[in-house]
PDB file of C-alpha atoms in Angstrom:
ATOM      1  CA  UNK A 948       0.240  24.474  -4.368  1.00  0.00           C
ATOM      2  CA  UNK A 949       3.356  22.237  -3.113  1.00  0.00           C
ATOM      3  CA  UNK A 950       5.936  21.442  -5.846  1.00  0.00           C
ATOM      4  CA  UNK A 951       7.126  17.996  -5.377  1.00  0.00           C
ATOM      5  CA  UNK A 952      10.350  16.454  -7.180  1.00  0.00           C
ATOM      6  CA  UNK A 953      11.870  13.228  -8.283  1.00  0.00           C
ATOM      7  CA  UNK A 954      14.654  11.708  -9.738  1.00  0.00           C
ATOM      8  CA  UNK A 955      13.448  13.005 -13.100  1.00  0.00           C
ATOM      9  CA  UNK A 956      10.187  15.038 -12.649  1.00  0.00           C
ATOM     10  CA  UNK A 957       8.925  17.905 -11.636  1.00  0.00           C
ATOM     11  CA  UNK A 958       5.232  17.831 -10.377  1.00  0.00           C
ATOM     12  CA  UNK A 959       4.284  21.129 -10.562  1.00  0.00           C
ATOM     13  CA  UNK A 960       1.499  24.474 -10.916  1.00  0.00           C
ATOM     14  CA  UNK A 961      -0.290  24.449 -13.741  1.00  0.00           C
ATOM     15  CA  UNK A 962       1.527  27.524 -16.130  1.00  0.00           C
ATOM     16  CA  UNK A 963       0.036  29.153 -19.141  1.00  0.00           C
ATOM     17  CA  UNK A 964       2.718  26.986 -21.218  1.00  0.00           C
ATOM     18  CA  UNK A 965       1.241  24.119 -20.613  1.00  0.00           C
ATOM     19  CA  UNK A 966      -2.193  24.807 -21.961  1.00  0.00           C
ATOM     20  CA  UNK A 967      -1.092  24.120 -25.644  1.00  0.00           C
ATOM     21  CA  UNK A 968       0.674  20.954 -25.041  1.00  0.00           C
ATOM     22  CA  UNK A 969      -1.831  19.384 -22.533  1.00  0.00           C
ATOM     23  CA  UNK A 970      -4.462  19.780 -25.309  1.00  0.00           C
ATOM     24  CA  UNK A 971      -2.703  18.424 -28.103  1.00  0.00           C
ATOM     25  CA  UNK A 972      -2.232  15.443 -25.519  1.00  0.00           C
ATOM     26  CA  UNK A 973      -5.999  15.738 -25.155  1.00  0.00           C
ATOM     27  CA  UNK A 974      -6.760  15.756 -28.854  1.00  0.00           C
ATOM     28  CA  UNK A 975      -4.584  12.288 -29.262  1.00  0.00           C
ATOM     29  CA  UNK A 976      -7.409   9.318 -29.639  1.00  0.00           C
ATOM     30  CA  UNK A 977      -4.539   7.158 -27.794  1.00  0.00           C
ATOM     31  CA  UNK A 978      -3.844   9.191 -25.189  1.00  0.00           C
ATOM     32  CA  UNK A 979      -8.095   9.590 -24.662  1.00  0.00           C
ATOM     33  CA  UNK A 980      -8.184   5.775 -25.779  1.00  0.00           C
ATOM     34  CA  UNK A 981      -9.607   5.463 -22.329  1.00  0.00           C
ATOM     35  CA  UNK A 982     -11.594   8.278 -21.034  1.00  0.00           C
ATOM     36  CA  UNK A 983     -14.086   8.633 -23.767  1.00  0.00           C
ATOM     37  CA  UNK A 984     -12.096   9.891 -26.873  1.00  0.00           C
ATOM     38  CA  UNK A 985     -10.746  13.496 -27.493  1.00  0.00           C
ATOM     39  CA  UNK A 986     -11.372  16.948 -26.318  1.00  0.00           C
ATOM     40  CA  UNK A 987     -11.378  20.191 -27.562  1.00  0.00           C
ATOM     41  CA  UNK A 988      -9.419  22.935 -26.913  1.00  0.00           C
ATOM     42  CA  UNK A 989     -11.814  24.710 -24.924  1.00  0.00           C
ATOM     43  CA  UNK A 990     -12.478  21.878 -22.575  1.00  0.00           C
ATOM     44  CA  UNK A 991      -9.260  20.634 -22.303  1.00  0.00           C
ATOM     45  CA  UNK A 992      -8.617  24.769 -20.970  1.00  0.00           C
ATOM     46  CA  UNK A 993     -11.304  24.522 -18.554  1.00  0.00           C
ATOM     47  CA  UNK A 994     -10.152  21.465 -17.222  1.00  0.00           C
ATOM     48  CA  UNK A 995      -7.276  23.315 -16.293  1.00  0.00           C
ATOM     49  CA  UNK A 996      -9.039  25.861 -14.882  1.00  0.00           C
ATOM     50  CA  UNK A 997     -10.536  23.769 -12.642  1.00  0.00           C
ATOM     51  CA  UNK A 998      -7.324  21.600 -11.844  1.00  0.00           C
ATOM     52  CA  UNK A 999      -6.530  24.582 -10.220  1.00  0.00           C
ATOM     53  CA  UNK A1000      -9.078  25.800  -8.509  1.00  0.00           C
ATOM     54  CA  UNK A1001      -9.894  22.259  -7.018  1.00  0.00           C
ATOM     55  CA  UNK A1002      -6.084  22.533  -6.073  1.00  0.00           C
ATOM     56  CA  UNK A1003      -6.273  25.813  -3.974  1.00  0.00           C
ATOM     57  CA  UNK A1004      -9.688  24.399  -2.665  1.00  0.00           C
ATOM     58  CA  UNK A1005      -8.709  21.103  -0.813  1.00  0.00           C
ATOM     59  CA  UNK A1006      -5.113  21.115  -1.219  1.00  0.00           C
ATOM     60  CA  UNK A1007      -4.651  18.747  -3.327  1.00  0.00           C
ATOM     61  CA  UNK A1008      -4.987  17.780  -6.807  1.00  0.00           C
ATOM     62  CA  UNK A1009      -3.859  17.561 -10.109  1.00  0.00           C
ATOM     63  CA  UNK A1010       0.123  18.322 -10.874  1.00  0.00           C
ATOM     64  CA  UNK A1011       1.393  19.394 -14.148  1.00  0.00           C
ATOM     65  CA  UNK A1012       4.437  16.608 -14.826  1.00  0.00           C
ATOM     66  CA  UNK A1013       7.906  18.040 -16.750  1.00  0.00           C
ATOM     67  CA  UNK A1014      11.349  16.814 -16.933  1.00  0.00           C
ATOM     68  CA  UNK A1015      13.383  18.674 -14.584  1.00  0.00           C
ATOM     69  CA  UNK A1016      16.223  18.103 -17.150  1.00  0.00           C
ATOM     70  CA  UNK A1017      14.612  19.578 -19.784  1.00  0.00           C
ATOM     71  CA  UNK A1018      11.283  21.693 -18.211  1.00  0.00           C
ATOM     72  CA  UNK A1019       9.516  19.718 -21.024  1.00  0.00           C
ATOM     73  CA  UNK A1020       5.474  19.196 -19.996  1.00  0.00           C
ATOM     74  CA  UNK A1021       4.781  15.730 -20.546  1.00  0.00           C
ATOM     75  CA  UNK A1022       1.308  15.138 -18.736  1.00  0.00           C
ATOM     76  CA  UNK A1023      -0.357  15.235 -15.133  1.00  0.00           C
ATOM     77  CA  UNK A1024      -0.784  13.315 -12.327  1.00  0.00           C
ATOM     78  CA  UNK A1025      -2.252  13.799  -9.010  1.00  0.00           C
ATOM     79  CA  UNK A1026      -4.885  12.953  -6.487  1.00  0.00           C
ATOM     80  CA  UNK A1027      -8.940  13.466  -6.735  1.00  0.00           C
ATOM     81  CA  UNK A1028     -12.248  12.942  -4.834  1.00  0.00           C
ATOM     82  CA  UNK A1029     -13.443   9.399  -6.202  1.00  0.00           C
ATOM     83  CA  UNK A1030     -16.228  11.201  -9.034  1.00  0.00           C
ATOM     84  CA  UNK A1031     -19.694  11.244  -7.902  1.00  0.00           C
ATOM     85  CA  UNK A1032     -22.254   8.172  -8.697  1.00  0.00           C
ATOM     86  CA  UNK A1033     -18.870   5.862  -7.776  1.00  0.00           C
ATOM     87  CA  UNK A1034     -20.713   3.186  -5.397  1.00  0.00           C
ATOM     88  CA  UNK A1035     -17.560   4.080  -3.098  1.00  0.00           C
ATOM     89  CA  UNK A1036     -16.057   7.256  -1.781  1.00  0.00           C
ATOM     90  CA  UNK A1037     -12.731   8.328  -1.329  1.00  0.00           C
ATOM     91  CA  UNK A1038      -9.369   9.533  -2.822  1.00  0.00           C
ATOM     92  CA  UNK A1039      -8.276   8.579  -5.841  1.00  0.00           C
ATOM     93  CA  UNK A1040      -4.897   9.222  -7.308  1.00  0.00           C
ATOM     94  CA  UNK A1041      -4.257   9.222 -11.294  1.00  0.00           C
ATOM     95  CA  UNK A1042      -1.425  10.340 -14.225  1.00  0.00           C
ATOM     96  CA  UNK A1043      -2.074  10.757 -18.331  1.00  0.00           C
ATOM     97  CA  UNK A1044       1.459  11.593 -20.219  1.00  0.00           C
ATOM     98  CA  UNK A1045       1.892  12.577 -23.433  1.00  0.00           C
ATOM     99  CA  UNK A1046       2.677   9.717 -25.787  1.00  0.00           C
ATOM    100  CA  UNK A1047       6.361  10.470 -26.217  1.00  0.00           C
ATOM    101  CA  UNK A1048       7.078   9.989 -22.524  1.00  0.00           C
ATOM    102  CA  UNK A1049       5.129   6.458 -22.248  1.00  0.00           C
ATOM    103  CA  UNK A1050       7.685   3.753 -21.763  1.00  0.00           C
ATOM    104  CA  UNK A1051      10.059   5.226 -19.522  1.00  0.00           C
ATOM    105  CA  UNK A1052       8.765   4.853 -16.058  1.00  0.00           C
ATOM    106  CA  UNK A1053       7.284   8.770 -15.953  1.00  0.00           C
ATOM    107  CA  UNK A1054       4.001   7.208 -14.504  1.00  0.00           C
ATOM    108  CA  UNK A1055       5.514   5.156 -12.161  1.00  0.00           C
ATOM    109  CA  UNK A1056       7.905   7.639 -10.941  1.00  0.00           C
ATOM    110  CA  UNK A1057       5.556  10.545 -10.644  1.00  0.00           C
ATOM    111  CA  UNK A1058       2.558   8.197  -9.016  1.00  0.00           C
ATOM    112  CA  UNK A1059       4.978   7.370  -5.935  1.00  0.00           C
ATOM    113  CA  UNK A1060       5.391  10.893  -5.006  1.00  0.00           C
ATOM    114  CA  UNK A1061       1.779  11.612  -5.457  1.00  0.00           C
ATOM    115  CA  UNK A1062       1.319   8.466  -3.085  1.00  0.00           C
ATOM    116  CA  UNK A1063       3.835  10.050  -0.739  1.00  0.00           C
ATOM    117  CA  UNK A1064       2.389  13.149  -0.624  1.00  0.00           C
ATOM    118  CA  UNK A1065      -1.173  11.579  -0.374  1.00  0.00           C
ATOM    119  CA  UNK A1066      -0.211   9.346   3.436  1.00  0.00           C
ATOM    120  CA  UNK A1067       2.474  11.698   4.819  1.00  0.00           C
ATOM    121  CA  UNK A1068       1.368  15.208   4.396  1.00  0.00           C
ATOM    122  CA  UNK A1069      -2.419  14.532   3.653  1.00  0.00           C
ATOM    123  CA  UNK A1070      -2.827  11.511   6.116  1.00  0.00           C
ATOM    124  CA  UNK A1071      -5.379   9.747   4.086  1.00  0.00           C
ATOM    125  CA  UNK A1072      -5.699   6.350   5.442  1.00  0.00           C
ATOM    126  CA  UNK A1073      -5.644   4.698   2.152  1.00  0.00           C
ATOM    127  CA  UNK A1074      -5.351   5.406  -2.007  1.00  0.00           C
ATOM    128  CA  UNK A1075      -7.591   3.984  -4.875  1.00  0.00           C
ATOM    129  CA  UNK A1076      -6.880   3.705  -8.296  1.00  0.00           C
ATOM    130  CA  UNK A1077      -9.426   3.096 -11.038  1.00  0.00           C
ATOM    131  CA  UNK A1078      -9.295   2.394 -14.762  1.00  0.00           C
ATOM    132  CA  UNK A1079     -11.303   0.886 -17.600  1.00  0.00           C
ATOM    133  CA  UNK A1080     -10.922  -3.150 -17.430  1.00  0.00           C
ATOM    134  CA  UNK A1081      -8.742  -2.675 -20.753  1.00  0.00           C
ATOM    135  CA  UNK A1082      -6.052  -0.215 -19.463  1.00  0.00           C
ATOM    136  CA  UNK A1083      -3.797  -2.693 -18.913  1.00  0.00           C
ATOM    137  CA  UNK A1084      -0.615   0.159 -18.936  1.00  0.00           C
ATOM    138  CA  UNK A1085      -2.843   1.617 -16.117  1.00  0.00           C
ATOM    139  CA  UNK A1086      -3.062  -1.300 -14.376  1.00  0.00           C
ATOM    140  CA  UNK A1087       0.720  -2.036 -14.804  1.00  0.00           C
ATOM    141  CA  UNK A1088       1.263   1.130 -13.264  1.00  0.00           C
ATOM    142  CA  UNK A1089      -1.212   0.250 -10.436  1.00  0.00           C
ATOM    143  CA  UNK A1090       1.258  -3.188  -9.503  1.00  0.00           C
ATOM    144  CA  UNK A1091       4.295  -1.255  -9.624  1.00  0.00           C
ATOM    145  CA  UNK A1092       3.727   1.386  -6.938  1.00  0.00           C
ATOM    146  CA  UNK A1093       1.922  -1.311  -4.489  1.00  0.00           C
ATOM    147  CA  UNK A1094      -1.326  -1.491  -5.185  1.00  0.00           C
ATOM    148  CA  UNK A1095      -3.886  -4.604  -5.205  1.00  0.00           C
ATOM    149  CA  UNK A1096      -6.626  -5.343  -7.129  1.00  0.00           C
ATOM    150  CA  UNK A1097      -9.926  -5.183  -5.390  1.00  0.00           C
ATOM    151  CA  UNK A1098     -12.245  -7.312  -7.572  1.00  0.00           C
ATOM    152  CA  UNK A1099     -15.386  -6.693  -5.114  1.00  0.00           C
ATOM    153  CA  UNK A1100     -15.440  -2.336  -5.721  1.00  0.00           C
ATOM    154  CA  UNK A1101     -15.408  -3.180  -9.608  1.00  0.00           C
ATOM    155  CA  UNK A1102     -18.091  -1.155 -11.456  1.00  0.00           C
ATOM    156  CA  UNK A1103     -19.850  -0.372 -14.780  1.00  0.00           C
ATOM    157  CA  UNK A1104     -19.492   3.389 -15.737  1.00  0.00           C
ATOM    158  CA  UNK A1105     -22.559   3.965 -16.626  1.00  0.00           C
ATOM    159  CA  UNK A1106     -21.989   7.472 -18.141  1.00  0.00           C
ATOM    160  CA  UNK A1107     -20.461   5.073 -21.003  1.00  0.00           C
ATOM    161  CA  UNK A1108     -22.903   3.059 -23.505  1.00  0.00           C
ATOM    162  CA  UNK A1109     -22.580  -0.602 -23.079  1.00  0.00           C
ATOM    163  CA  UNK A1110     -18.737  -1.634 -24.600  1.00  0.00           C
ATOM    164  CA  UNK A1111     -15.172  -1.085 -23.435  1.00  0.00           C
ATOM    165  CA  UNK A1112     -15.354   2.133 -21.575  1.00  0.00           C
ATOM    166  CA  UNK A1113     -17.996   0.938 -19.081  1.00  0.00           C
ATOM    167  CA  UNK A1114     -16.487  -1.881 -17.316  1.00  0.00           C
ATOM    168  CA  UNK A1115     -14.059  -0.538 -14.450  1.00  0.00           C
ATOM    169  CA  UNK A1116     -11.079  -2.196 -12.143  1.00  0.00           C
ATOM    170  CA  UNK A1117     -10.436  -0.767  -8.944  1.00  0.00           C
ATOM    171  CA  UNK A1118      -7.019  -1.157  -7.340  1.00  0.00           C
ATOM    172  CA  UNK A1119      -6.426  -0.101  -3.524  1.00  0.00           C
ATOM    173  CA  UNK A1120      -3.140   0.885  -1.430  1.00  0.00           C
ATOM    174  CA  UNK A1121      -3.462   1.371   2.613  1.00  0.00           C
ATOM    175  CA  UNK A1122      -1.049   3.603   4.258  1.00  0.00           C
ATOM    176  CA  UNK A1123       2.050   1.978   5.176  1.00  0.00           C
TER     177      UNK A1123
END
């Protein structure tokens, strides 16, 4: 699993250390505001587990996020197969921080390496981004590293009952 740094972060392996603090992130309604509300312990630990195993599978994946100042894990972000029962395919790339490190450009710093990483050592042709329709910090995110809003791939979740979760943006990027 490549490391990858930044002016700040450190996009790393996942480590045993991070296990407690990624699931207190996963327990935080606001930080799951999103994704369908909080996890447990025990899921939040398999997610990990497969993080990594998806990781050493295709070669890409999810990155545990710290600051390299510090070594302080503040979230993930990474790149993903576009989740079955999509009505598109492709790659995906994503971040979650913790909610002390929203606000100072983590996200945006950490989701231009993982765009680097995606076009010049994976060659994929092009990125996506998706989000619920109310993410708007997602969505900011999505503008500042490039991407454009592609109103036409827009979808209902429909592993979400009818309300805020369902409705879902899609934002694009094409290799440089």
């Amino acid at each position: 699993m490549t490391e990858m740094r930044t002016v700040r972060l450190t996009l790393r392996p996942w480590q045993d250390a991070d296990l407690a603090p990624w699931a207190a992130m996963n327990a935080d309604p606001e930080v799951r505001e999103h994704l369908g509300g909080p996890l447990t312990r025990e899921r939040s630990d398999a997610a990990v587990a497969a993080f990594q195993a998806e990781f050493t599978e295709r070669g890409y994946g999810w990155w545990a996020v710290e600051v390299t100042a510090t070594g302080e894990f503040i979230g993930f972000a990474g790149l993903d197969d576009v989740e079955d029962g999509t009505p598109f395919t492709g790659v995906e790339i994503g971040w979650r921080l913790a909610r002390p490190a929203w606000g100072h450009g983590y996200a945006t710093e950490a989701a231009r390496a993982v765009l680097a990483f995606g076009f010049e050592t994976l060659g994929l042709a092009e990125i996506l981004a998706v989000t619920t329709a109310t993410n708007v910090r997602s969505q900011a995110v999505m503008d500042r590293i490039g991407m454009t809003r592609e109103p036409a791939y827009d979808f209902d979740d429909l592993d979400f009952p009818e309300g805020p979760l369902r409705p879902n943006v899609v934002y694009r990027l094409r290799k440089p």
